[in-house]
Coordinates of C-alpha atoms and ligand atoms in Angstrom, one line a residue:
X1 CA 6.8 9.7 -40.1
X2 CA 6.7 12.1 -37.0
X3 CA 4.7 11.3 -34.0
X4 CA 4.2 13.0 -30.7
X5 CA 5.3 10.1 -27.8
X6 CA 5.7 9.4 -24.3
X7 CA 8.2 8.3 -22.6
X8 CA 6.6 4.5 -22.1
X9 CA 5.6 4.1 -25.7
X10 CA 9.3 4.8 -26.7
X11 CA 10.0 2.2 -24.2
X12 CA 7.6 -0.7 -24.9
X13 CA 8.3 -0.2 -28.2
X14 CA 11.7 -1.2 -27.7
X15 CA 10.3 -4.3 -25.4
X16 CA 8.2 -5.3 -28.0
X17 CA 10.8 -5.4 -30.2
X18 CA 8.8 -4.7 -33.9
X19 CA 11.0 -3.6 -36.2
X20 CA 8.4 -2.5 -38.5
X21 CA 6.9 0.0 -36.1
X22 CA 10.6 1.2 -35.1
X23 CA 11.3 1.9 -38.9
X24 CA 8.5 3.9 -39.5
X25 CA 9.0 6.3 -36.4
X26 CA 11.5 8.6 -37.4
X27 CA 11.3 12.2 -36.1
X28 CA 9.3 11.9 -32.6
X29 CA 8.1 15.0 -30.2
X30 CA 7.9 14.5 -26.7
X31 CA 8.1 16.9 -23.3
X32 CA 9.3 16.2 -19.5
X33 CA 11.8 17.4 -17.0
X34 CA 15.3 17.6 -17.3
X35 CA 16.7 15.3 -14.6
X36 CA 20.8 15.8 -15.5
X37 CA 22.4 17.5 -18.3
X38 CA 26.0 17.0 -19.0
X39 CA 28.1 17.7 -21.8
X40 CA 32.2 18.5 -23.0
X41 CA 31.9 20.9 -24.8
X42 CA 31.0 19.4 -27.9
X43 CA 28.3 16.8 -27.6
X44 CA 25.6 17.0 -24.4
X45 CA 23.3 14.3 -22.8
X46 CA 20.0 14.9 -21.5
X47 CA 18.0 12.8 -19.4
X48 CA 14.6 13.4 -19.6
X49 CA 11.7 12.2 -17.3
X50 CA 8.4 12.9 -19.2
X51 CA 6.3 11.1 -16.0
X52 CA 4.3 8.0 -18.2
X53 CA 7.4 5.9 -17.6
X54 CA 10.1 5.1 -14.4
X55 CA 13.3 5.2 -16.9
X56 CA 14.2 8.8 -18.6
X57 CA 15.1 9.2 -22.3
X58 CA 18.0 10.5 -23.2
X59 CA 18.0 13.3 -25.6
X60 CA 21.7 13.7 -27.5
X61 CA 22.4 17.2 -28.7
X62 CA 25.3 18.5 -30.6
X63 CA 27.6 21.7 -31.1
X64 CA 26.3 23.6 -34.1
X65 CA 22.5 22.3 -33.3
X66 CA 20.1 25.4 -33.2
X67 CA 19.2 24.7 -29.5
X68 CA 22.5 24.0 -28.4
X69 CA 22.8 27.0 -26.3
X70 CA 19.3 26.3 -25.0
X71 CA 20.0 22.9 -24.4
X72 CA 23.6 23.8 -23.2
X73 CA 21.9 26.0 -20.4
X74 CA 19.4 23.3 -19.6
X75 CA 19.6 22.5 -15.1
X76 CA 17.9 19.5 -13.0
X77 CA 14.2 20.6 -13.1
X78 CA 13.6 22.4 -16.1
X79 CA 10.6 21.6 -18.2
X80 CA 11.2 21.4 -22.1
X81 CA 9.5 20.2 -25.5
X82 CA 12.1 18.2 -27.5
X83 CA 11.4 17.3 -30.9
X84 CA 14.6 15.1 -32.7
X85 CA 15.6 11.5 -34.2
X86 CA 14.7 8.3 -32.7
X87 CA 17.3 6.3 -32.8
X88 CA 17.9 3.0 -31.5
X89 CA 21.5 2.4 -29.7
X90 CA 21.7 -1.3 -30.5
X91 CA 24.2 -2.9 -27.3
X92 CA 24.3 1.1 -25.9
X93 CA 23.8 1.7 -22.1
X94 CA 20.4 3.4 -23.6
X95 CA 18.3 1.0 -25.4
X96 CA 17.5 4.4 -27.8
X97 CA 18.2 7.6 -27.7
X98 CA 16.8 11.3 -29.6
X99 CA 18.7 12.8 -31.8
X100 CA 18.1 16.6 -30.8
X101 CA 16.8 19.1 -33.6
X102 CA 14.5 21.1 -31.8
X103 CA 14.5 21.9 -27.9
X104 CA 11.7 24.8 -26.5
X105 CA 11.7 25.6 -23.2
X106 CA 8.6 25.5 -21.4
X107 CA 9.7 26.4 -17.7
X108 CA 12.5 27.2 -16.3
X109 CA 13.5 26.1 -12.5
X110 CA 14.2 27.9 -9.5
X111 CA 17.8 27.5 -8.4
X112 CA 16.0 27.0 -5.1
X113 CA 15.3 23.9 -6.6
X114 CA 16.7 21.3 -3.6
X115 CA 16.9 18.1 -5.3
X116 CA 19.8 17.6 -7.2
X117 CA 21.9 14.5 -8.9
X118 CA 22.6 12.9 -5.7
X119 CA 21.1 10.0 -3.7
X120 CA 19.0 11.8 -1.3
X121 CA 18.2 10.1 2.3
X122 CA 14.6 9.6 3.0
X123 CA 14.4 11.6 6.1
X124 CA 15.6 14.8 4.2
X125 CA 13.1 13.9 2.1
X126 CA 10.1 14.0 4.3
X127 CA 10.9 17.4 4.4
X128 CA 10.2 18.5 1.0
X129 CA 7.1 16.0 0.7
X130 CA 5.4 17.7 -2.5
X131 CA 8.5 17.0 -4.3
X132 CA 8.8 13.6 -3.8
X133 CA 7.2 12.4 -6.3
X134 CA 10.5 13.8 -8.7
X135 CA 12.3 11.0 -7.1
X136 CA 13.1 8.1 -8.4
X137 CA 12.0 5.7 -5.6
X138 CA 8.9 7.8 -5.0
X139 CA 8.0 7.8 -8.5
X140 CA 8.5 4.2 -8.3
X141 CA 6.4 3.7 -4.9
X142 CA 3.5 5.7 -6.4
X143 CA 3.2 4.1 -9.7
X144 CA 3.4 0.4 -7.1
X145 CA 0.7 2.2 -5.3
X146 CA -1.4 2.4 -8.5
X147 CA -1.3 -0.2 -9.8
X148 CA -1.5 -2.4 -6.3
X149 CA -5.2 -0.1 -6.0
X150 CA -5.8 -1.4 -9.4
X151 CA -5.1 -5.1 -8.9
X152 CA -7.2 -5.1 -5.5
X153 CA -10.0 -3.7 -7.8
X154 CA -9.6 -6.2 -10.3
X155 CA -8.8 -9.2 -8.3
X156 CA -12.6 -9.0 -6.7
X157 CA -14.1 -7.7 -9.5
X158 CA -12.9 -10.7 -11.5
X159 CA -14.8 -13.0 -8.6
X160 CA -18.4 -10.8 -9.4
X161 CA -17.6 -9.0 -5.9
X162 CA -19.6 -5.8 -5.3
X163 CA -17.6 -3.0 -4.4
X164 CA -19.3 -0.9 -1.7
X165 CA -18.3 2.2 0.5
X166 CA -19.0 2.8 4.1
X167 CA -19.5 6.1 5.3
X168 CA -16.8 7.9 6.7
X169 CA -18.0 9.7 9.5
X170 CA -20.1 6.8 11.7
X171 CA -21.5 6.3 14.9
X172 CA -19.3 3.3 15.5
X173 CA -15.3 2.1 16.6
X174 CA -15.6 -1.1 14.9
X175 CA -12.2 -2.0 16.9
X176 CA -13.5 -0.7 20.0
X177 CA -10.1 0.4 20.5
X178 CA -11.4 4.2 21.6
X179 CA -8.6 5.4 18.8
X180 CA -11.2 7.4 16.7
X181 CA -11.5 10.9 15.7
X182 CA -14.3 12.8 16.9
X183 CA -16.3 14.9 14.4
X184 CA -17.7 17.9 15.7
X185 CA -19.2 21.4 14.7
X186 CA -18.8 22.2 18.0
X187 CA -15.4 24.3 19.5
X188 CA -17.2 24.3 23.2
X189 CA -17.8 20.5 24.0
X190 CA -18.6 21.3 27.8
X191 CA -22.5 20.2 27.4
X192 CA -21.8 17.1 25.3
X193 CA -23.0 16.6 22.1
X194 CA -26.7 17.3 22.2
X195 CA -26.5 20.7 20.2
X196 CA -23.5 18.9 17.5
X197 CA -24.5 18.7 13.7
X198 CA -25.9 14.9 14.3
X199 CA -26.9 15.7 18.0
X200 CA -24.5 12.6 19.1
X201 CA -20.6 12.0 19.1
X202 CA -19.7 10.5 16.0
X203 CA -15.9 9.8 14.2
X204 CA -14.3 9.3 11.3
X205 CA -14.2 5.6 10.7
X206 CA -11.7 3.2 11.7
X207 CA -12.9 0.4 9.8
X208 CA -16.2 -0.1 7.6
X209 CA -16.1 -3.5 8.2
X210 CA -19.9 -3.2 10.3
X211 CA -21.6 -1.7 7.3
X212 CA -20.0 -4.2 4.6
X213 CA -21.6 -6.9 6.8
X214 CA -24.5 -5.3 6.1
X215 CA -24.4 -5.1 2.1
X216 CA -22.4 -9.0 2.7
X217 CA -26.0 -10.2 3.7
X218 CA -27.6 -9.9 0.6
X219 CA -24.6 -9.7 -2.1
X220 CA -22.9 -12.4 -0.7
X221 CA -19.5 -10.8 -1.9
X222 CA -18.5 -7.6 -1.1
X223 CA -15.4 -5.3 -0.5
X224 CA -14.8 -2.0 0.6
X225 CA -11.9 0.5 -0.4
X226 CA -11.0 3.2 1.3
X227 CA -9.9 6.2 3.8
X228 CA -9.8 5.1 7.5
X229 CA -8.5 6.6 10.6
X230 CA -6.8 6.1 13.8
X231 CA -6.1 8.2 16.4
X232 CA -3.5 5.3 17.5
X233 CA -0.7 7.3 19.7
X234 CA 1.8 4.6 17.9
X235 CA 4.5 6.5 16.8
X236 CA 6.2 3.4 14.8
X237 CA 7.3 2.8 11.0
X238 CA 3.9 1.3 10.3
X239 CA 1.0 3.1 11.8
X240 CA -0.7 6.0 10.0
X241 CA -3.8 8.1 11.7
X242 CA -5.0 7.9 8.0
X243 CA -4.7 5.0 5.6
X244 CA -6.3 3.0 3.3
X245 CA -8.2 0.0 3.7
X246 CA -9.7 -2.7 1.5
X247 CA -12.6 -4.5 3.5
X248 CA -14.0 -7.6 1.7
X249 CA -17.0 -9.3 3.2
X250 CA -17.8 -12.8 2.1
X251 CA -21.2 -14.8 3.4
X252 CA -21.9 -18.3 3.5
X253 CA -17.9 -18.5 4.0
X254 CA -15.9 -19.4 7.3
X255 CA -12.3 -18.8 8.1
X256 CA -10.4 -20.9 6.2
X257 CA -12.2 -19.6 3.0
X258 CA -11.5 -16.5 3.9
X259 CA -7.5 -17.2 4.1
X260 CA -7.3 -18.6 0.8
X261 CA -9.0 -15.8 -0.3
X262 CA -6.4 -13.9 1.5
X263 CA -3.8 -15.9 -0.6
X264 CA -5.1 -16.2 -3.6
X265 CA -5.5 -12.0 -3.7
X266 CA -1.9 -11.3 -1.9
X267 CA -0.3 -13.7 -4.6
X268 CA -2.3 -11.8 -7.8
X269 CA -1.1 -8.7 -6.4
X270 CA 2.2 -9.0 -6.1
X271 CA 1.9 -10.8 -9.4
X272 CA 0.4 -7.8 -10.8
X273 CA 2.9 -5.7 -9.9
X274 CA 6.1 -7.3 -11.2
X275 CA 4.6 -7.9 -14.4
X276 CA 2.9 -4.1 -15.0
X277 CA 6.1 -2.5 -12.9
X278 CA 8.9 -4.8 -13.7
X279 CA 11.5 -1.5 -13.9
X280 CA 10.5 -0.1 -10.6
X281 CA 11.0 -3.3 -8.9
X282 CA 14.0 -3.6 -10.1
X283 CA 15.0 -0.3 -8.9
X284 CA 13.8 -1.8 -5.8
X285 CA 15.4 -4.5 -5.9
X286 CA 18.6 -2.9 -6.4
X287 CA 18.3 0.2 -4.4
X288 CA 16.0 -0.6 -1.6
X289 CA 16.3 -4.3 -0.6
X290 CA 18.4 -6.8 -2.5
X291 CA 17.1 -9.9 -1.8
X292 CA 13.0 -8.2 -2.8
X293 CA 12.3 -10.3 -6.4
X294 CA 13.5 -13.0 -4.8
X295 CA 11.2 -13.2 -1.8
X296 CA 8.8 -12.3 -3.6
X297 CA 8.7 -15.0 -6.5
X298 CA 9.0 -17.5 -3.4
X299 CA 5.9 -16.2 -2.3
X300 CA 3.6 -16.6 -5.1
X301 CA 5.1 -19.7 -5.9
X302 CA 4.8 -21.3 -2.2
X303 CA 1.9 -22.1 0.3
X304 CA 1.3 -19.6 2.9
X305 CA 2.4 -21.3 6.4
X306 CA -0.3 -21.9 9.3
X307 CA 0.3 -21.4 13.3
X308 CA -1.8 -21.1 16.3
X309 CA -1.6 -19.0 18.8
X310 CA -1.0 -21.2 21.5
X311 CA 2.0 -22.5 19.2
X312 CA 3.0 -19.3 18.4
X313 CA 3.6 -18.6 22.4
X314 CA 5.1 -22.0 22.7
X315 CA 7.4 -21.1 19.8
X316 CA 8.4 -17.9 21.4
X317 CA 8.9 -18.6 24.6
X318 CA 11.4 -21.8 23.4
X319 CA 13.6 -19.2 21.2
X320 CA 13.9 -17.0 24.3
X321 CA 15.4 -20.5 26.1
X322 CA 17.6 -20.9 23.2
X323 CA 18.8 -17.5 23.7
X324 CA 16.8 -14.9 21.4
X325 CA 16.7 -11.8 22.6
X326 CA 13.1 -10.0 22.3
X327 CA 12.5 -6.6 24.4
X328 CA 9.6 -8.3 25.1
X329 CA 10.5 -11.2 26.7
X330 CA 7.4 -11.9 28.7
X331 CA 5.7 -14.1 26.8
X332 CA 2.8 -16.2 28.3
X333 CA -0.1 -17.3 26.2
X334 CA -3.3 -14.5 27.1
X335 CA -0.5 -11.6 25.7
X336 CA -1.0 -9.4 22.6
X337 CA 2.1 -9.7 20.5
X338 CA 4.1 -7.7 19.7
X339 CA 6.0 -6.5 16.5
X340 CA 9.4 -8.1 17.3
X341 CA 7.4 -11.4 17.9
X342 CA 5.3 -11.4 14.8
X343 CA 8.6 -10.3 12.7
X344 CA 10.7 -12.9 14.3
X345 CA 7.7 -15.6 13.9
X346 CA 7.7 -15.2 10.4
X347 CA 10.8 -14.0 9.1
X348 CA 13.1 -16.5 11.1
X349 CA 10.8 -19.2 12.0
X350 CA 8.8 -19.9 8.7
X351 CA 10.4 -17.2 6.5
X352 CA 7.6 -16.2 4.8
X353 CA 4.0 -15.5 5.2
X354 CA 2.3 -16.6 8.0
X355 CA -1.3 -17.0 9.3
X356 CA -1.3 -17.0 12.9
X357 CA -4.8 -17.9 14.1
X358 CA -7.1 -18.4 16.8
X359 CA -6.2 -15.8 18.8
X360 CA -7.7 -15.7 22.5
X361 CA -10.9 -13.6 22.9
X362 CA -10.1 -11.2 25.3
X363 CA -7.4 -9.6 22.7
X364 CA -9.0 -9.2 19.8
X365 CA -12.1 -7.4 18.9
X366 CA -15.9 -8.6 19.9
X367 CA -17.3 -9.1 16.5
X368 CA -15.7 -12.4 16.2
X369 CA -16.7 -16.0 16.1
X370 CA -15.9 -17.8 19.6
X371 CA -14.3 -21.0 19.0
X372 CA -15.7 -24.2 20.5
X373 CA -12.5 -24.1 23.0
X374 CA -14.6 -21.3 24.6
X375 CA -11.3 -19.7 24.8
X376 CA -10.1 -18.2 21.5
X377 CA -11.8 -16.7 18.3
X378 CA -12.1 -17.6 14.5
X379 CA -9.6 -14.7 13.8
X380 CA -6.2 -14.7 11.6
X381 CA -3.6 -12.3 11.5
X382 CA -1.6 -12.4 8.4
X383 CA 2.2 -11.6 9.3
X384 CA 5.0 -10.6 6.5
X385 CA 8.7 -10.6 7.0
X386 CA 9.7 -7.1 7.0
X387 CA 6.3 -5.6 7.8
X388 CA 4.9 -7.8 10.3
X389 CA 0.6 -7.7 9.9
X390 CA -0.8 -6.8 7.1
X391 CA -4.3 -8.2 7.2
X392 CA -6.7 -8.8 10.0
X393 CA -8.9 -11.1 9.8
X394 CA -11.8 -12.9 11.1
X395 CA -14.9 -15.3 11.0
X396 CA -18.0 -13.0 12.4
X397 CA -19.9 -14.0 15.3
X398 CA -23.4 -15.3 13.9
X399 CA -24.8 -16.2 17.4
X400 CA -26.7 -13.6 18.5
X401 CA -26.5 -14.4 22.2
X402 CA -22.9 -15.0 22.0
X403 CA -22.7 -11.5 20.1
X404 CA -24.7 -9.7 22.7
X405 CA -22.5 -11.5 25.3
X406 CA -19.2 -10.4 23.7
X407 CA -20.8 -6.7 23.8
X408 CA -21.6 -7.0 27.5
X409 CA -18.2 -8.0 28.9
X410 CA -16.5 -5.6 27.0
X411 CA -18.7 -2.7 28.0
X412 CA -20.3 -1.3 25.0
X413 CA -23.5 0.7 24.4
X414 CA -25.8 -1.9 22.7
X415 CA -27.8 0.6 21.3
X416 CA -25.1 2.3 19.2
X417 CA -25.3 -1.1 17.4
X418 CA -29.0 -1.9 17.3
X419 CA -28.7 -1.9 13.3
X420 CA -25.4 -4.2 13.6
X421 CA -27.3 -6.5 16.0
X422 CA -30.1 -6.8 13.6
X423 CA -28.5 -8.1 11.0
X424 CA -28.5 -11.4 13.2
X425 CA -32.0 -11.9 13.1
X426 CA -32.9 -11.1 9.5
X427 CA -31.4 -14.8 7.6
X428 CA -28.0 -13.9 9.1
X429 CA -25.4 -16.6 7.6
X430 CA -21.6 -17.7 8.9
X431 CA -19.3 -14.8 7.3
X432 CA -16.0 -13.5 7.0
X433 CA -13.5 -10.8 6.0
X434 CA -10.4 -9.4 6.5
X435 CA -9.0 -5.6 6.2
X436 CA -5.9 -5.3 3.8
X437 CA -3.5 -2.3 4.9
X438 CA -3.0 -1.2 1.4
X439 CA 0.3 1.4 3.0
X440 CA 1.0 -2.4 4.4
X441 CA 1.5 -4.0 1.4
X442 CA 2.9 -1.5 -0.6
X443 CA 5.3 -1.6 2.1
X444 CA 5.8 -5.1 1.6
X445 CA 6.3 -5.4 -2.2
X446 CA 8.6 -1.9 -2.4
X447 CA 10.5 -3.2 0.3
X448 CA 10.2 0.5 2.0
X449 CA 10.5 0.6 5.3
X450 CA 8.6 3.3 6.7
X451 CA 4.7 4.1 6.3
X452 CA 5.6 7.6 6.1
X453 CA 7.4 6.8 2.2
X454 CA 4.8 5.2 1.3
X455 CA 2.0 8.1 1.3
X456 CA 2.8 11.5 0.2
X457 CA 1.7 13.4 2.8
X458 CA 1.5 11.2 5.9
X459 CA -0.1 11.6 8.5
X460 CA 0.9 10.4 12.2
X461 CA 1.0 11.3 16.0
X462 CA 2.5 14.6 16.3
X463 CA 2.9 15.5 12.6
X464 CA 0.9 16.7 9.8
X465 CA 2.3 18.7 6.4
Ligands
4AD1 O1 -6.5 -5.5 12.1 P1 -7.4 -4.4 11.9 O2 -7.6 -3.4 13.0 O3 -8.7 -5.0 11.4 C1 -9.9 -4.3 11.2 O4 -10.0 -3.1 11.2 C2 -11.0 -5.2 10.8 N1 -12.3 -4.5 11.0 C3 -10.8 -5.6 9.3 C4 -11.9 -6.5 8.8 O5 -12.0 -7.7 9.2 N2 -12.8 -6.1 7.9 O6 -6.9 -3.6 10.6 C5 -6.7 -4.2 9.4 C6 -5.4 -3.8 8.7 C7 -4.2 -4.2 9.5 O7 -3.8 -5.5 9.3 C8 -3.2 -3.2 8.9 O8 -2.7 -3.7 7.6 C9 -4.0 -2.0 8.6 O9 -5.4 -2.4 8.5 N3 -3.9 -1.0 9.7 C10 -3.1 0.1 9.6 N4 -2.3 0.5 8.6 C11 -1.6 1.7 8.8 N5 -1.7 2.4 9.9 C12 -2.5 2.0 11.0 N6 -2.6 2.7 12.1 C13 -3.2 0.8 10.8 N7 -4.1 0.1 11.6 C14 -4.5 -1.0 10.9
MG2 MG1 -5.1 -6.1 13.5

């Protein structure tokens, strides 16, 4: 029987392990790119990448063959059709390999081509973006990508969540961090924005957590997923101007349901992943960080730690005492942390994830739920080791005094918010959500360091490809 293949049927074939289906496959077809060639002389090894699966084939072609001189020829990039044998290599270093009988070129590469057998270092390339992607680890961190989008997807849809889209240019900084990106038609801004497109300043969004409230108020349960930006000036391993974002939105629902939401949708998705991507993570695991699988079975197998702020300072300033070093070491309570704090906190102290909640107003952003203290807010920041944050998260504020109040101290222009405000009078109901970093988390199950390997083309303070 002849079949044209991929790559990843070949493969889970083998997993499967049917040896009905094996028998009958004899002569197979299938295309890719040559990722090495070698041969003595006499016998020549291909390994081919055909894209539908991490591992390559390897294509086995012999003196005498008709496409032996082809093949013979054949350089790291090239783009063939092979046709030949399938044969399985039973205790072989290749679980099967093809038997070459036919081999067609269908492009030939550039010598210009500049990645070659060799380990290349991530900073090199950065350079060559587009190419990335022909890389192992990228190849691995993009198919993690996918599938990560597609167990966010799943995880809420499962629940009967409605998926919803805020716009992306808005009115509104959610964060009220002044980080946004102003959209204009205009190149002379001198007389404002009275003669712009929307005759008012507007930005792409940094969160559409305001307008999933909205939709939360009469679906119940609702996420968001999707582009956001920040003009942050943060020129660190984890901050991109442009990421994505999922935003769920849950009503009748305070903070405490909303963190085991949190869990229960971390744990599925890092589930997800090692069973759909179990070759790339061990890549991963091999390549990138050796001690990933294991930190992250732990995880889905363990509760997710709880600390309060106040304890977190406490905690903090003691290990200074005990003689941690922090370039921070200023810690009273009052102080935004930093990432050295939130790494050490949960990567030393509790090694693993942690909630840190109940963070003090003034820090954190003025849609959230005041706590009876009068001094802190219904919030959560869920902290990774090696990432640090990867989810903020809150309780809303459903008091509209309290709201208005909020507003107020921090200086904002109540009318760019008169829908938002709304909302409270119209059967407004305790809610919550959190925003998911999905560059975060990818971060967090690759075990990549930088945000910048985790997007093809990044996009951060002072560069842009
Ligand atoms: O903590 P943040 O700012 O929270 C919000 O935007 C809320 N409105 C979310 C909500 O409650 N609906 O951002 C949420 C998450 C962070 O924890 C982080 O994972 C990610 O978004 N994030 C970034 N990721 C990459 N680059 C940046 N510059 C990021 N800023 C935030
Ligand atoms: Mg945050």
């Amino acid at each position: 029987m002849f079949e044209f293949v991929t790559a990843r049927e070949l493969f889970e074939l083998i997993q499967v392990g049917s040896q009905i289906e094996k028998d009958q496959l004899e002569y197979v077809e299938l295309d890719g790119w040559v990722r090495t060639n070698r041969n003595n002389g006499s016998i020549g090894f291909i390994e081919l990448n055909d894209g539908t699966y991490f591992k390559n084939v390897q294509l086995v072609y012999n003196k005498g063959d008709e496409s032996y001189d082809l093949c013979a020829s054949l350089n790291t990039g090239d783009a063939i059709n092979a046709y030949g044998v399938f044969k399985i290599t039973d205790g072989g270093k290749q679980p099967f390999e093809i038997i070459l009988k036919k081999a067609t070129l269908v492009s030939k590469c550039d010598p210009s081509y500049p990645l070659q057998k060799k380990r290349h270092g991530f900073e090199f390339l950065r350079e060559i973006a587009h190419l990335r992607p022909k890389t192992n680890t990228f190849a691995a961190v993009f198919r993690v990508r996918s599938v990560l989008a597609m167990a966010i997807h799943e995880f809420f849809q499962n629940q009967g969540f409605v998926y919803v889209n805020g716009p992306i240019i808005t009115g509104n900084d959610c964060e009220g961090a002044g980080e946004t990106f102003t959209v204009t038609t205009l190149d002379d801004l001198s007389k404002g924005y009275k003669d712009d497109f929307y005759g008012k300043h507007t930005n792409l969004t940094v969160s559409a957590q305001l307008h999933a409230e909205a939709y939360a108020q009469c679906f119940r349960d609702v996420y968001t997923f999707g582009p956001t930006f920040r003009a942050e000036k943060s020129n660190t391993v984890r901050h991109a101007a442009e990421f994505w974002m999922v935003e769920p939105e849950i009503a009748f629902a305070d903070l405490d349901d909303d963190m085991a939401l949190i869990e229960d949708m971390v744990k599925y998705c890092i589930t997800t992943v090692l069973e759909e991507c179990p070759a790339e993570m061990e890549f991963f695991n091999k390549m990138i960080d050796t001690s990933l699988l294991e930190r992250l079975n732990h995880v889905v197998n363990s509760k997710f730690e709880v600390m309060t702020y106040t304890q977190a300072i406490e905690t903090l300033s003691k290990a200074i005492e005990n003689g941690v070093k922090f370039e921070n070491k200023n810690i009273e309570w009052g102080m935004d942390l930093n990432s050295e704090h939130e790494k050490y906190l949960c990567e030393q102290v509790v090694k693993g994830p942690l909630f840190l909640i109940n963070y003090p107003k003034e820090i954190k952003s003025f849609y959230m739920k005041q706590n009876a203290d009068g001094k802190t807010v219904a919030a959560t920041d869920l902290l990774v080791p090696t990432v640090g944050e990867i989810i903020g998260c809150s309780e809303r504020e459903a008091d509209l005094d309290k709201l208005l109040e909020a507003m107020n101290i921090r200086g904002m222009n109540i009318d760019d918010y008169t829908d938002y405000i709304s909302l409270r009078k119209f059967g407004s109901v305790p809610h919550s959500g959190f925003g998911l970093g999905l560059e975060r988390i990818i971060m967090y199950v690759t075990g990549v360091q930088n945000i910048r390997d985790v997007i093809l083309y990044p996009r951060t303070v002072g560069t842009i490809s």
